[in-house]
Coordinates of N, CA and C in Angstrom, one line a residue:
X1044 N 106.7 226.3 274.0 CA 105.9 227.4 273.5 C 104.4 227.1 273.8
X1045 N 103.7 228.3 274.2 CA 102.3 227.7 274.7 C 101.5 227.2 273.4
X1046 N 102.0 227.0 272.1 CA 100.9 226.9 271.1 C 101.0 225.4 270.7
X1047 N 102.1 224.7 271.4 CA 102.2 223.5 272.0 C 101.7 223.2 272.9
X1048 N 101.4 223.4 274.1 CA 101.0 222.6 275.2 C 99.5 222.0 274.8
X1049 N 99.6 221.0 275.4 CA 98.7 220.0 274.9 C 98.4 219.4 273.6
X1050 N 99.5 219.2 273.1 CA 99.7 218.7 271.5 C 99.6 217.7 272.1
X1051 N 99.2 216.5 271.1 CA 100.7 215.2 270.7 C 101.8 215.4 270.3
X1052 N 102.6 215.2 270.5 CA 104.2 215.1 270.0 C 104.7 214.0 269.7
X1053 N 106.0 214.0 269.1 CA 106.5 212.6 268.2 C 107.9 212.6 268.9
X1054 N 108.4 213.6 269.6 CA 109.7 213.5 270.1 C 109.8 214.3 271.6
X1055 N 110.7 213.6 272.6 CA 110.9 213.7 273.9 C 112.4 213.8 274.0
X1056 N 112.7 214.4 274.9 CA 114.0 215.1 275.2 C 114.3 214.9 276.7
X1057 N 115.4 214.1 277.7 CA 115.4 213.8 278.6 C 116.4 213.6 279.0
X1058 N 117.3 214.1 280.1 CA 118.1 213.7 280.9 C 118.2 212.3 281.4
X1059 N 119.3 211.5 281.0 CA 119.7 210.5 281.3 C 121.2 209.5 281.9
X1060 N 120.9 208.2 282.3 CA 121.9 208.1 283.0 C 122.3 207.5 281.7
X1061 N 124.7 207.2 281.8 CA 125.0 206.8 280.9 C 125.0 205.2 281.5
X1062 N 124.7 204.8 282.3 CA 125.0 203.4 283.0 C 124.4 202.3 281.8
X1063 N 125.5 201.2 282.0 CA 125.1 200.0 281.2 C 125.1 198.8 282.2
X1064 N 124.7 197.6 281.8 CA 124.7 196.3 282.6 C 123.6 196.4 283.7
X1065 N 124.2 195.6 284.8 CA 122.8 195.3 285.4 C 122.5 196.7 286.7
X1066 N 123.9 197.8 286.6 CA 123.0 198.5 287.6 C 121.6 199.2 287.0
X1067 N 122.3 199.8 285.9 CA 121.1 200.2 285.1 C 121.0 201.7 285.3
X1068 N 121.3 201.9 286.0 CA 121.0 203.4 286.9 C 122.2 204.6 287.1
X1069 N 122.0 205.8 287.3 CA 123.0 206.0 287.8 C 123.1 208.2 287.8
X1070 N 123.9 208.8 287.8 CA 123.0 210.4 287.8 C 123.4 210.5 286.3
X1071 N 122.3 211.9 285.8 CA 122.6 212.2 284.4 C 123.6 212.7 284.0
X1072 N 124.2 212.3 283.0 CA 125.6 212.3 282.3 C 125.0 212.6 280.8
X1073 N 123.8 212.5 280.3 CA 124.0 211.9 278.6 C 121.4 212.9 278.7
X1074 N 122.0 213.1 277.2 CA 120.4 213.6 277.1 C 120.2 212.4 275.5
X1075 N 118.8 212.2 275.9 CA 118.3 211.3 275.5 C 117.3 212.1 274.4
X1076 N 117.0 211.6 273.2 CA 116.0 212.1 272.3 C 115.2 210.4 271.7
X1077 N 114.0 210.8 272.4 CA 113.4 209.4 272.3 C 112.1 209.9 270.9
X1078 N 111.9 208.9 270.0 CA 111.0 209.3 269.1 C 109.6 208.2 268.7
X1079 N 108.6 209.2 269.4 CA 107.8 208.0 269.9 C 106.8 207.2 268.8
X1080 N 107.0 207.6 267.4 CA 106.1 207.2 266.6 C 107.0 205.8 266.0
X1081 N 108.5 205.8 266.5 CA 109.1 204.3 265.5 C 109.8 204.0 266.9
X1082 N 109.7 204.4 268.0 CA 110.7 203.9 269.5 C 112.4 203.9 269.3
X1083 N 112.5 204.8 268.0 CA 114.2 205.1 268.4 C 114.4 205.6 269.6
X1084 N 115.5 205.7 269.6 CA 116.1 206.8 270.6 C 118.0 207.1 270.2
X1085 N 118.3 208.2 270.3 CA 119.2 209.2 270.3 C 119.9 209.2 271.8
X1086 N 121.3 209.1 271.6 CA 122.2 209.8 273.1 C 123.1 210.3 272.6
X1087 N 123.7 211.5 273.4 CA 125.2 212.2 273.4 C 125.2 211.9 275.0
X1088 N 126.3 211.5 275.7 CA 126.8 211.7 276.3 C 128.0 212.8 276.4
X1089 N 128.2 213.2 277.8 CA 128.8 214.6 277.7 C 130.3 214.2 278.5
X1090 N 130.1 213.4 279.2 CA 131.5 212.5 279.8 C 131.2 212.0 281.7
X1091 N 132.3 211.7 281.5 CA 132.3 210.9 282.9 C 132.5 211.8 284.0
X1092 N 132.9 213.2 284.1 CA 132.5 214.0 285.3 C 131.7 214.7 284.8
X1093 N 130.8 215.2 284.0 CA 129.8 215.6 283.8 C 128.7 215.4 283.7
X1094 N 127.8 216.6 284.3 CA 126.5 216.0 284.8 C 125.6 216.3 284.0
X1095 N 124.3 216.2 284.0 CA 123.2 216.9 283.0 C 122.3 217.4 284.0
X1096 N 121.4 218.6 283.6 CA 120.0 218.9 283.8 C 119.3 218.7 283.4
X1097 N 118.0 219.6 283.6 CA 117.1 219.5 282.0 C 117.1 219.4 280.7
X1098 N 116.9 219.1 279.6 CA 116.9 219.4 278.6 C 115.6 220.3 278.2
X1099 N 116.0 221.4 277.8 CA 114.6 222.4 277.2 C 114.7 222.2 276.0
X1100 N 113.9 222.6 275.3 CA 113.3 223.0 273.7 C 112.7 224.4 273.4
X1101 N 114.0 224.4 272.7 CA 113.4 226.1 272.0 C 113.6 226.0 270.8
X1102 N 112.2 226.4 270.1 CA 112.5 226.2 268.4 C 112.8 227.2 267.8
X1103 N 113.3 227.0 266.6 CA 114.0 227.9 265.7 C 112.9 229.1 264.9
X1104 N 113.2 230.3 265.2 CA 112.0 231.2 264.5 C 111.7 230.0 262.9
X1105 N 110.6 230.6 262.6 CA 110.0 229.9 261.7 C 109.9 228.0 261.3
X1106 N 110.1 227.7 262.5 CA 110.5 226.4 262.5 C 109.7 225.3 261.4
X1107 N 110.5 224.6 260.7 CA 109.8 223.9 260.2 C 110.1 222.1 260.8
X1108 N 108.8 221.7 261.5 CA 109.1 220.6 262.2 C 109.1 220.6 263.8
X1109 N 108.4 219.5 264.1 CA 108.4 219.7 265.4 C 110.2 219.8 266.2
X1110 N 110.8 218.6 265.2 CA 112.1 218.9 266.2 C 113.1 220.3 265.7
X1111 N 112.4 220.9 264.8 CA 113.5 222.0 264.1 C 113.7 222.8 265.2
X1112 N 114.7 223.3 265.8 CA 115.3 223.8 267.2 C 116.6 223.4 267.7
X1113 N 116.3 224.1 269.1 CA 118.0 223.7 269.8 C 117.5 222.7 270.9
X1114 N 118.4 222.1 272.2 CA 117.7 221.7 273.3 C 119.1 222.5 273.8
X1115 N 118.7 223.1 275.3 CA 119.5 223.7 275.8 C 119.6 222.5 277.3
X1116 N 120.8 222.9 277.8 CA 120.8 222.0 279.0 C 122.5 222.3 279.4
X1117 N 121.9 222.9 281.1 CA 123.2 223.1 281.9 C 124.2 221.6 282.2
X1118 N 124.9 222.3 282.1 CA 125.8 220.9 282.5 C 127.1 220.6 283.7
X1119 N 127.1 220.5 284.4 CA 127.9 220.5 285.6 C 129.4 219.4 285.1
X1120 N 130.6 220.4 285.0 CA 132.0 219.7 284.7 C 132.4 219.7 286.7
X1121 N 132.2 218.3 287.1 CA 132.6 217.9 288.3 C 134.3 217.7 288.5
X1122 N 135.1 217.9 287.7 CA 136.2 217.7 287.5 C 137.3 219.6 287.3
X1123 N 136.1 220.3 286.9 CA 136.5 222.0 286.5 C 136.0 222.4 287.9
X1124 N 134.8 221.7 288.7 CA 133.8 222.3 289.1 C 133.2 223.6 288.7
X1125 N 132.6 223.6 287.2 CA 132.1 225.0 286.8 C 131.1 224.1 286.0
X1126 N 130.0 225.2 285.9 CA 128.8 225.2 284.7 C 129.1 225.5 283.2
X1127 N 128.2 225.0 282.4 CA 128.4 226.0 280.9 C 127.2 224.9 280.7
X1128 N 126.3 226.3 279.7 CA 125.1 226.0 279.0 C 125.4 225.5 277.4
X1129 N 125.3 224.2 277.5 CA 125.3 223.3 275.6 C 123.9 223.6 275.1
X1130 N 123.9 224.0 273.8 CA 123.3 224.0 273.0 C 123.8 223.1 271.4
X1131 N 122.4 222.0 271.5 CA 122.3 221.4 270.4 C 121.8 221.1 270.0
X1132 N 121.5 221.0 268.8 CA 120.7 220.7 267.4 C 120.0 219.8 267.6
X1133 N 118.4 220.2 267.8 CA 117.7 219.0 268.4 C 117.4 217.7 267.3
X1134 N 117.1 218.1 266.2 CA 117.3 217.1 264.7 C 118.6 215.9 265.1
X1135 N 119.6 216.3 265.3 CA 120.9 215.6 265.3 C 121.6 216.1 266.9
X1136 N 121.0 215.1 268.1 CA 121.4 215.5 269.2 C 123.2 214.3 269.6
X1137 N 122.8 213.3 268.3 CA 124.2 212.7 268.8 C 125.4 213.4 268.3
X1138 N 125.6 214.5 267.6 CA 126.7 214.8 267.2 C 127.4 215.8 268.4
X1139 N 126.5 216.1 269.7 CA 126.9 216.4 270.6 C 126.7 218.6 270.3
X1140 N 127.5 219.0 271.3 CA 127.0 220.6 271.7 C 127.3 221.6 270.1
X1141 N 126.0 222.0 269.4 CA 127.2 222.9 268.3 C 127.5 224.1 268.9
X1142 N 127.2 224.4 270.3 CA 127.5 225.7 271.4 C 128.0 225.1 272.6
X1143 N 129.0 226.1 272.9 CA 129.2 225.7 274.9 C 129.2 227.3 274.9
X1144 N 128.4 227.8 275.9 CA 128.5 229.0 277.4 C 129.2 228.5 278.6
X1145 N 130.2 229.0 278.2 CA 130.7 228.8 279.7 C 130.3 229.9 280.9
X1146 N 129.6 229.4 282.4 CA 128.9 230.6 283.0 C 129.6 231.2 283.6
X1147 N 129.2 232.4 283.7 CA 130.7 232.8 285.0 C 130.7 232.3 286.8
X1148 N 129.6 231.7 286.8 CA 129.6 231.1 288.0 C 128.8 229.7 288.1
X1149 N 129.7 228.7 289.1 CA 128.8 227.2 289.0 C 128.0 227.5 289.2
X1150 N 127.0 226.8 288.7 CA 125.3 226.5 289.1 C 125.6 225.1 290.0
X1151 N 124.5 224.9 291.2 CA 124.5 224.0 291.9 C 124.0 222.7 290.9
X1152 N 124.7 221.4 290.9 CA 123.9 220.6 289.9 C 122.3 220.2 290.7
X1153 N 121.7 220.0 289.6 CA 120.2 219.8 290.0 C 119.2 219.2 288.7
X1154 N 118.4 218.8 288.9 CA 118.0 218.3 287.3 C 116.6 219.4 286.6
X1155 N 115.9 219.9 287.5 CA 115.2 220.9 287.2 C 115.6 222.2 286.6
X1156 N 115.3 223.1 285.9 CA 115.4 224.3 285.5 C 114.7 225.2 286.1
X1157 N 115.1 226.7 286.5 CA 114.3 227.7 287.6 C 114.4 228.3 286.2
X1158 N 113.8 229.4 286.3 CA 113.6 231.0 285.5 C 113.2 231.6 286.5
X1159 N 113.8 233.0 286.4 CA 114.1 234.1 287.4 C 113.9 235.4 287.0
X1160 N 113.6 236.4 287.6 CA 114.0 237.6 287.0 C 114.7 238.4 286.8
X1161 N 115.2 239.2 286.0 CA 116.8 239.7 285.0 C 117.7 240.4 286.4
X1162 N 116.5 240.9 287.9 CA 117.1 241.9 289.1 C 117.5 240.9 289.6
X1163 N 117.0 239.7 289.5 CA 117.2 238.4 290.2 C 118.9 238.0 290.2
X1164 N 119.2 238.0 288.8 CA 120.4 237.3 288.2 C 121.5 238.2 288.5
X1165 N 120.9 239.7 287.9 CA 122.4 240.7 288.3 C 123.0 240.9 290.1
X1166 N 121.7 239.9 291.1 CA 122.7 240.4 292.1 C 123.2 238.9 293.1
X1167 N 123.2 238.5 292.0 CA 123.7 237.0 292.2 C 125.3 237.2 291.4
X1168 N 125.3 237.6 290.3 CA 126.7 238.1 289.8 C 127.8 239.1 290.5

């Protein structure tokens, strides 16, 4: 929301890898909620063929709290080969999606988010 931009903030939302040990590395599988004022951090992983995007933040009308909201984030099932947009509770992101959209068509995986316009989308359908 633009009545954000250029705040401080206390919490970060990020696509991440699930990798442990020494590679360390690896593509996004899991969103991360990092909280910068005590250095927790939060993960759901989504599974082993599944990929992540971005994670967005959209807050709840009348939000009380910076994290009171959802985080939305496409997710690529490499195993269905299809998309569906998870929405979850950005307060409590490890209990995983309290939504799945399933889309009617894959999205290419990618880690960025586009926004398009509505003539845009219907002639892509």
């Amino acid at each position: 929301p633009p009545a954000k931009l250029g705040v401080k903030h206390n919490y970060i939302y990020t696509a991440c890898s699930a990798v442990t040990g020494r590679a360390g590395w690896g593509p996004n599988r899991a969103v991360m909620k990092s909280d910068l004022e005590n250095g927790s951090e939060e993960l759901f992983v989504f599974g082993a063929k599944k990929f992540t995007g971005e994670p967005i933040f959209a807050p709840k009308m009348n939000a009380n709290g910076e994290d009171d909201g959802y985080i939305l984030v496409v997710v690529y099932d490499a195993e269905k080969d299809s998309s569906s947009l998870a929405i979850m509770d950005a307060k409590n992101i490890v209990k995983g999606p309290v939504a799945e959209i399933q889309l009617p068509a894959r999205l290419p995986y990618g880690l960025h988010g586009s926004w398009v316009q509505p003539e845009v989308t219907s002639l892509a359908l």
